[in-house]
Amino acid sequence: MALLPRLLLVALLLVAVTGEADAGGAGHGQARYDRVFSFGDSLTDTGNSAILPVTAGGPFTNPPYGQTHFGRPNGRASDGRLVIDFIVESLGLPPPTPYLAGKTAVDFLHGANFAVGGATALDPAFLQSRGITSFVPVSLSNQTSWFNGVLQLLDSTGNGQRKIMASSLLYLGEIGFNDYSFVAVFGNGTVGLAQSLVPHIVGAIRSVLTVSRVLWPVNSADHTHPS
Ligand SMILES: *[C@@H]1O[C@H](CO)[C@@H](O)[C@H](O)[C@H]1NC(C)=O
Ligand SMILES: *[C@@H]1O[C@H](CO)[C@@H](O)[C@H](O)[C@H]1NC(C)=O
């Protein structure tokens, strides 16, 4: 099991792809954002898995979750705030709406959080082809297609969408840990099987960054460190 912490470390990825610094807002020497779009698993989920039928009512919906900060369970797999909460707070933004809690453009004016507890980087069908059953049917490709849907809701024109993205922070939280842990829990538990997933998981994460490069053509290159 010593492999897992190391894999987690490798999978840990925080990418802030900045848009152009908004002319009106560089007051504190930092770019000003109007909203955050975030992706990931339970380390970033602020309410989706409490709504998703397969995970609703899970342990995180009961005390002591939420006791340190919110005073009640609030959909986070934590007794307090998550890293995404601190980032949003320090930017002075309202928290992004958990994707499954919103419907209309108005719901997502302050961004959207697509992260789902238990989500995998790889698609359930791919994992299944390796003998790994995932118990939460949400992968990075679901999250990116949800993201495209929200962008379309907010503005149906390419130009409008580029404008939105120029003032948005993209937060790619940790993802991939569940893929590896499901090898142990639902797969054949071999290190070889876990290792065989590595290039695929890295590729799935990279594909999100590629999407973001298309949408943030201006200065995305200097914030990522492809290895
Ligand atoms: C575990 O699963 C992988 C992928 O299906 C396979 O290549 C490997 O031979 C399996 N190992 C054992 C010990 O069953
Ligand atoms: C995620 O995508 C897969 C494949 O398109 C789909 O079968 C599944 O229902 C999606 N999950 C959710 C929660 O929408």
mmCIF file of C-alpha atoms and ligand atoms in Angstrom:
data_model
loop_
_atom_site.group_PDB
_atom_site.id
_atom_site.type_symbol
_atom_site.label_atom_id
_atom_site.label_comp_id
_atom_site.label_asym_id
_atom_site.label_seq_id
_atom_site.Cartn_x
_atom_site.Cartn_y
_atom_site.Cartn_z
ATOM 1 C CA MET A 1 0.000 0.000 0.000
ATOM 2 C CA ALA A 2 3.032 2.285 0.111
ATOM 3 C CA LEU A 3 2.332 2.882 -3.535
ATOM 4 C CA LEU A 4 -0.884 4.746 -2.960
ATOM 5 C CA PRO A 5 0.401 7.848 -1.124
ATOM 6 C CA ARG A 6 3.048 8.260 -3.784
ATOM 7 C CA LEU A 7 0.510 7.944 -6.554
ATOM 8 C CA LEU A 8 -1.709 10.434 -4.795
ATOM 9 C CA LEU A 9 1.152 12.875 -4.683
ATOM 10 C CA VAL A 10 1.781 12.435 -8.376
ATOM 11 C CA ALA A 11 -1.889 12.872 -9.133
ATOM 12 C CA LEU A 12 -2.156 15.997 -7.034
ATOM 13 C CA LEU A 13 -2.445 18.805 -9.481
ATOM 14 C CA LEU A 14 -3.491 22.348 -9.002
ATOM 15 C CA VAL A 15 -3.639 24.457 -12.076
ATOM 16 C CA ALA A 16 -4.684 28.017 -12.200
ATOM 17 C CA VAL A 17 -5.090 29.057 -15.783
ATOM 18 C CA THR A 18 -5.454 32.772 -15.651
ATOM 19 C CA GLY A 19 -7.267 34.817 -18.173
ATOM 20 C CA GLU A 20 -6.127 38.287 -19.002
ATOM 21 C CA ALA A 21 -5.877 40.360 -15.883
ATOM 22 C CA ASP A 22 -9.068 42.332 -15.848
ATOM 23 C CA ALA A 23 -8.259 46.011 -16.347
ATOM 24 C CA GLY A 24 -10.687 47.141 -13.674
ATOM 25 C CA GLY A 25 -9.541 44.906 -10.907
ATOM 26 C CA ALA A 26 -5.843 44.555 -10.283
ATOM 27 C CA GLY A 27 -6.261 46.531 -7.063
ATOM 28 C CA HIS A 28 -4.433 44.076 -4.806
ATOM 29 C CA GLY A 29 -1.776 43.228 -7.335
ATOM 30 C CA GLN A 30 -3.598 40.107 -8.415
ATOM 31 C CA ALA A 31 -5.759 39.292 -11.371
ATOM 32 C CA ARG A 32 -9.424 39.796 -10.733
ATOM 33 C CA TYR A 33 -11.807 36.973 -11.476
ATOM 34 C CA ASP A 34 -15.533 37.018 -11.740
ATOM 35 C CA ARG A 35 -16.043 33.304 -11.164
ATOM 36 C CA VAL A 36 -14.416 29.944 -10.598
ATOM 37 C CA PHE A 37 -14.949 26.688 -12.456
ATOM 38 C CA SER A 38 -13.624 23.701 -10.569
ATOM 39 C CA PHE A 39 -13.134 20.000 -11.245
ATOM 40 C CA GLY A 40 -12.114 17.042 -9.126
ATOM 41 C CA ASP A 41 -13.258 14.513 -6.555
ATOM 42 C CA SER A 42 -14.170 14.640 -2.869
ATOM 43 C CA LEU A 43 -11.237 16.939 -2.090
ATOM 44 C CA THR A 44 -13.014 19.630 -4.136
ATOM 45 C CA ASP A 45 -16.693 18.620 -4.033
ATOM 46 C CA THR A 46 -18.806 21.227 -2.236
ATOM 47 C CA GLY A 47 -22.186 19.558 -2.645
ATOM 48 C CA ASN A 48 -22.557 17.399 -5.753
ATOM 49 C CA SER A 49 -22.224 13.950 -4.220
ATOM 50 C CA ALA A 50 -24.861 14.871 -1.627
ATOM 51 C CA ILE A 51 -27.247 15.230 -4.600
ATOM 52 C CA LEU A 52 -26.062 12.443 -6.904
ATOM 53 C CA PRO A 53 -28.417 9.532 -6.143
ATOM 54 C CA VAL A 54 -25.678 6.901 -5.833
ATOM 55 C CA THR A 55 -23.842 8.834 -3.099
ATOM 56 C CA ALA A 56 -26.632 10.923 -1.538
ATOM 57 C CA GLY A 57 -27.033 10.213 2.151
ATOM 58 C CA GLY A 58 -23.413 9.055 2.480
ATOM 59 C CA PRO A 59 -21.454 9.388 5.728
ATOM 60 C CA PHE A 60 -20.395 12.944 4.870
ATOM 61 C CA THR A 61 -24.021 14.066 5.117
ATOM 62 C CA ASN A 62 -24.004 13.367 8.857
ATOM 63 C CA PRO A 63 -22.137 14.863 11.841
ATOM 64 C CA PRO A 64 -19.290 15.372 12.587
ATOM 65 C CA TYR A 65 -18.863 16.550 8.991
ATOM 66 C CA GLY A 66 -19.128 20.320 8.825
ATOM 67 C CA GLN A 67 -18.798 20.883 12.538
ATOM 68 C CA THR A 68 -15.598 22.948 12.441
ATOM 69 C CA HIS A 69 -16.699 25.602 10.010
ATOM 70 C CA PHE A 70 -20.278 25.353 8.870
ATOM 71 C CA GLY A 71 -21.812 23.960 12.029
ATOM 72 C CA ARG A 72 -23.689 21.325 10.039
ATOM 73 C CA PRO A 73 -23.022 18.750 7.321
ATOM 74 C CA ASN A 74 -22.871 20.663 4.044
ATOM 75 C CA GLY A 75 -21.962 18.162 1.368
ATOM 76 C CA ARG A 76 -18.211 18.447 1.863
ATOM 77 C CA ALA A 77 -16.218 15.380 2.885
ATOM 78 C CA SER A 78 -14.614 17.498 5.580
ATOM 79 C CA ASP A 79 -15.491 18.979 8.954
ATOM 80 C CA GLY A 80 -14.512 22.386 7.629
ATOM 81 C CA ARG A 81 -13.660 24.143 4.421
ATOM 82 C CA LEU A 82 -11.822 22.664 1.458
ATOM 83 C CA VAL A 83 -8.905 24.229 -0.408
ATOM 84 C CA ILE A 84 -11.329 25.487 -3.046
ATOM 85 C CA ASP A 85 -13.272 27.359 -0.337
ATOM 86 C CA PHE A 86 -10.141 29.172 0.825
ATOM 87 C CA ILE A 87 -9.191 30.090 -2.734
ATOM 88 C CA VAL A 88 -12.651 31.453 -3.486
ATOM 89 C CA GLU A 89 -12.672 33.386 -0.214
ATOM 90 C CA SER A 90 -9.279 34.926 -0.834
ATOM 91 C CA LEU A 91 -10.425 36.047 -4.281
ATOM 92 C CA GLY A 92 -13.455 37.671 -2.680
ATOM 93 C CA LEU A 93 -15.837 35.583 -4.766
ATOM 94 C CA PRO A 94 -19.027 33.786 -3.801
ATOM 95 C CA PRO A 95 -18.599 30.008 -3.861
ATOM 96 C CA PRO A 96 -19.256 28.370 -7.248
ATOM 97 C CA THR A 97 -22.589 26.552 -7.394
ATOM 98 C CA PRO A 98 -22.273 22.769 -7.185
ATOM 99 C CA TYR A 99 -23.199 21.721 -10.717
ATOM 100 C CA LEU A 100 -25.980 19.360 -9.675
ATOM 101 C CA ALA A 101 -27.558 22.098 -7.517
ATOM 102 C CA GLY A 102 -28.082 24.473 -10.452
ATOM 103 C CA LYS A 103 -30.172 24.566 -13.583
ATOM 104 C CA THR A 104 -30.252 27.991 -15.186
ATOM 105 C CA ALA A 105 -27.662 30.536 -16.294
ATOM 106 C CA VAL A 106 -28.462 32.640 -13.224
ATOM 107 C CA ASP A 107 -27.486 29.732 -10.985
ATOM 108 C CA PHE A 108 -24.014 29.673 -12.551
ATOM 109 C CA LEU A 109 -23.241 33.387 -12.794
ATOM 110 C CA HIS A 110 -20.645 32.896 -10.040
ATOM 111 C CA GLY A 111 -19.213 29.781 -11.619
ATOM 112 C CA ALA A 112 -19.759 26.098 -11.117
ATOM 113 C CA ASN A 113 -18.100 23.320 -9.193
ATOM 114 C CA PHE A 114 -18.135 20.075 -11.183
ATOM 115 C CA ALA A 115 -16.174 18.025 -8.649
ATOM 116 C CA VAL A 116 -17.918 14.904 -7.356
ATOM 117 C CA GLY A 117 -16.816 12.795 -4.410
ATOM 118 C CA GLY A 118 -15.710 9.390 -5.684
ATOM 119 C CA ALA A 119 -15.229 10.636 -9.248
ATOM 120 C CA THR A 120 -12.542 9.016 -11.348
ATOM 121 C CA ALA A 121 -10.237 10.480 -13.945
ATOM 122 C CA LEU A 122 -11.034 7.599 -16.291
ATOM 123 C CA ASP A 123 -14.421 6.626 -17.666
ATOM 124 C CA PRO A 124 -16.238 3.806 -15.866
ATOM 125 C CA ALA A 125 -16.367 1.794 -19.119
ATOM 126 C CA PHE A 126 -12.578 1.966 -19.468
ATOM 127 C CA LEU A 127 -12.061 0.945 -15.847
ATOM 128 C CA GLN A 128 -14.525 -1.908 -16.334
ATOM 129 C CA SER A 129 -12.482 -3.127 -19.315
ATOM 130 C CA ARG A 130 -9.609 -3.579 -16.832
ATOM 131 C CA GLY A 131 -11.798 -5.401 -14.360
ATOM 132 C CA ILE A 132 -12.254 -2.357 -12.115
ATOM 133 C CA THR A 133 -15.741 -1.372 -11.040
ATOM 134 C CA SER A 134 -16.175 2.265 -10.074
ATOM 135 C CA PHE A 135 -19.039 2.927 -7.749
ATOM 136 C CA VAL A 136 -19.560 6.589 -8.697
ATOM 137 C CA PRO A 137 -20.360 6.902 -12.421
ATOM 138 C CA VAL A 138 -18.703 10.287 -12.889
ATOM 139 C CA SER A 139 -15.356 10.823 -14.583
ATOM 140 C CA LEU A 140 -13.415 13.822 -15.830
ATOM 141 C CA SER A 141 -15.159 13.535 -19.198
ATOM 142 C CA ASN A 142 -18.544 13.977 -17.497
ATOM 143 C CA GLN A 143 -17.198 17.027 -15.729
ATOM 144 C CA THR A 144 -15.823 18.608 -18.887
ATOM 145 C CA SER A 145 -19.056 18.001 -20.771
ATOM 146 C CA TRP A 146 -21.011 19.557 -17.869
ATOM 147 C CA PHE A 147 -18.603 22.490 -18.068
ATOM 148 C CA ASN A 148 -19.278 22.904 -21.799
ATOM 149 C CA GLY A 149 -23.004 22.834 -21.085
ATOM 150 C CA VAL A 150 -22.719 25.567 -18.460
ATOM 151 C CA LEU A 151 -20.583 27.699 -20.742
ATOM 152 C CA GLN A 152 -23.211 27.318 -23.443
ATOM 153 C CA LEU A 153 -25.926 28.279 -20.942
ATOM 154 C CA LEU A 154 -24.050 31.414 -19.938
ATOM 155 C CA ASP A 155 -23.388 32.508 -23.508
ATOM 156 C CA SER A 156 -24.085 30.663 -26.721
ATOM 157 C CA THR A 157 -21.571 32.611 -28.822
ATOM 158 C CA GLY A 158 -17.902 31.703 -29.125
ATOM 159 C CA ASN A 159 -16.891 35.279 -28.527
ATOM 160 C CA GLY A 160 -19.048 35.542 -25.414
ATOM 161 C CA GLN A 161 -17.635 32.288 -24.095
ATOM 162 C CA ARG A 162 -14.062 33.475 -24.588
ATOM 163 C CA LYS A 163 -14.928 36.640 -22.666
ATOM 164 C CA ILE A 164 -16.365 34.614 -19.818
ATOM 165 C CA MET A 165 -13.279 32.458 -19.670
ATOM 166 C CA ALA A 166 -10.960 35.466 -19.735
ATOM 167 C CA SER A 167 -12.365 36.464 -16.348
ATOM 168 C CA SER A 168 -12.660 32.975 -14.866
ATOM 169 C CA LEU A 169 -10.337 30.896 -12.748
ATOM 170 C CA LEU A 170 -10.097 27.222 -13.663
ATOM 171 C CA TYR A 171 -9.293 25.031 -10.698
ATOM 172 C CA LEU A 172 -8.383 21.443 -11.454
ATOM 173 C CA GLY A 173 -8.421 19.792 -8.071
ATOM 174 C CA GLU A 174 -6.957 16.419 -7.263
ATOM 175 C CA ILE A 175 -8.331 13.623 -9.448
ATOM 176 C CA GLY A 176 -7.098 10.093 -10.110
ATOM 177 C CA PHE A 177 -6.773 8.889 -6.546
ATOM 178 C CA ASN A 178 -10.074 7.043 -6.792
ATOM 179 C CA ASP A 179 -8.988 5.250 -9.969
ATOM 180 C CA TYR A 180 -5.989 3.835 -8.113
ATOM 181 C CA SER A 181 -7.852 3.047 -4.929
ATOM 182 C CA PHE A 182 -10.573 1.200 -6.863
ATOM 183 C CA VAL A 183 -7.833 -1.127 -8.135
ATOM 184 C CA ALA A 184 -7.388 -2.217 -4.546
ATOM 185 C CA VAL A 185 -11.054 -2.257 -3.582
ATOM 186 C CA PHE A 186 -12.844 -3.399 -6.742
ATOM 187 C CA GLY A 187 -10.058 -4.591 -9.060
ATOM 188 C CA ASN A 188 -7.521 -7.396 -8.684
ATOM 189 C CA GLY A 189 -5.430 -5.310 -6.300
ATOM 190 C CA THR A 190 -2.120 -5.658 -8.120
ATOM 191 C CA VAL A 191 0.512 -2.950 -8.401
ATOM 192 C CA GLY A 192 0.805 -3.877 -12.071
ATOM 193 C CA LEU A 193 -2.820 -3.035 -12.691
ATOM 194 C CA ALA A 194 -2.450 0.318 -10.882
ATOM 195 C CA GLN A 195 0.674 1.123 -12.869
ATOM 196 C CA SER A 196 -1.022 0.283 -16.146
ATOM 197 C CA LEU A 197 -3.507 3.084 -15.444
ATOM 198 C CA VAL A 198 -0.891 5.800 -14.968
ATOM 199 C CA PRO A 199 -0.491 6.937 -18.609
ATOM 200 C CA HIS A 200 -4.262 6.902 -19.075
ATOM 201 C CA ILE A 201 -4.920 8.962 -15.961
ATOM 202 C CA VAL A 202 -2.195 11.433 -16.867
ATOM 203 C CA GLY A 203 -3.710 11.612 -20.361
ATOM 204 C CA ALA A 204 -7.203 12.294 -19.001
ATOM 205 C CA ILE A 205 -5.892 15.115 -16.822
ATOM 206 C CA ARG A 206 -3.864 16.465 -19.700
ATOM 207 C CA SER A 207 -6.941 16.481 -21.919
ATOM 208 C CA VAL A 208 -8.681 18.873 -19.527
ATOM 209 C CA LEU A 209 -5.691 21.173 -19.765
ATOM 210 C CA THR A 210 -5.803 20.903 -23.541
ATOM 211 C CA VAL A 211 -9.439 21.972 -23.532
ATOM 212 C CA SER A 212 -8.478 24.886 -21.322
ATOM 213 C CA ARG A 213 -5.679 25.903 -23.690
ATOM 214 C CA VAL A 214 -8.194 26.132 -26.491
ATOM 215 C CA LEU A 215 -10.421 28.325 -24.380
ATOM 216 C CA TRP A 216 -7.656 30.373 -22.784
ATOM 217 C CA PRO A 217 -5.342 30.923 -25.737
ATOM 218 C CA VAL A 218 -3.728 34.022 -24.276
ATOM 219 C CA ASN A 219 -1.352 32.946 -21.554
ATOM 220 C CA SER A 220 -2.123 29.432 -20.509
ATOM 221 C CA ALA A 221 1.337 28.099 -21.323
ATOM 222 C CA ASP A 222 3.167 29.763 -18.458
ATOM 223 C CA HIS A 223 1.028 28.274 -15.707
ATOM 224 C CA THR A 224 1.301 24.595 -16.474
ATOM 225 C CA HIS A 225 4.242 22.269 -16.167
ATOM 226 C CA PRO A 226 3.761 19.303 -18.446
ATOM 227 C CA SER A 227 6.358 16.707 -17.607
HETATM 228 C C1 LIG B 1 -4.857 -7.960 -12.870
HETATM 229 O O1 LIG B 1 -5.552 -7.304 -13.924
HETATM 230 C C2 LIG B 1 -4.726 -6.902 -15.015
HETATM 231 C C3 LIG B 1 -5.593 -6.126 -15.997
HETATM 232 O O2 LIG B 1 -6.756 -6.814 -16.297
HETATM 233 C C4 LIG B 1 -4.098 -8.118 -15.652
HETATM 234 O O3 LIG B 1 -3.244 -7.721 -16.699
HETATM 235 C C5 LIG B 1 -3.295 -8.859 -14.610
HETATM 236 O O4 LIG B 1 -2.794 -10.069 -15.180
HETATM 237 C C6 LIG B 1 -4.161 -9.208 -13.397
HETATM 238 N N1 LIG B 1 -3.299 -9.783 -12.373
HETATM 239 C C7 LIG B 1 -3.705 -10.810 -11.610
HETATM 240 C C8 LIG B 1 -2.701 -11.329 -10.619
HETATM 241 O O5 LIG B 1 -4.837 -11.280 -11.682
HETATM 242 C C1 LIG B 2 -21.161 10.164 -17.271
HETATM 243 O O1 LIG B 2 -20.937 9.843 -18.640
HETATM 244 C C2 LIG B 2 -21.303 8.511 -18.962
HETATM 245 C C3 LIG B 2 -20.841 8.262 -20.365
HETATM 246 O O2 LIG B 2 -21.303 9.252 -21.239
HETATM 247 C C4 LIG B 2 -22.781 8.337 -18.760
HETATM 248 O O3 LIG B 2 -23.166 7.003 -19.044
HETATM 249 C C5 LIG B 2 -23.123 8.647 -17.309
HETATM 250 O O4 LIG B 2 -24.516 8.585 -17.101
HETATM 251 C C6 LIG B 2 -22.645 10.045 -16.939
HETATM 252 N N1 LIG B 2 -22.883 10.248 -15.507
HETATM 253 C C7 LIG B 2 -23.696 11.214 -15.039
HETATM 254 C C8 LIG B 2 -23.866 11.239 -13.549
HETATM 255 O O5 LIG B 2 -24.247 12.012 -15.757
#
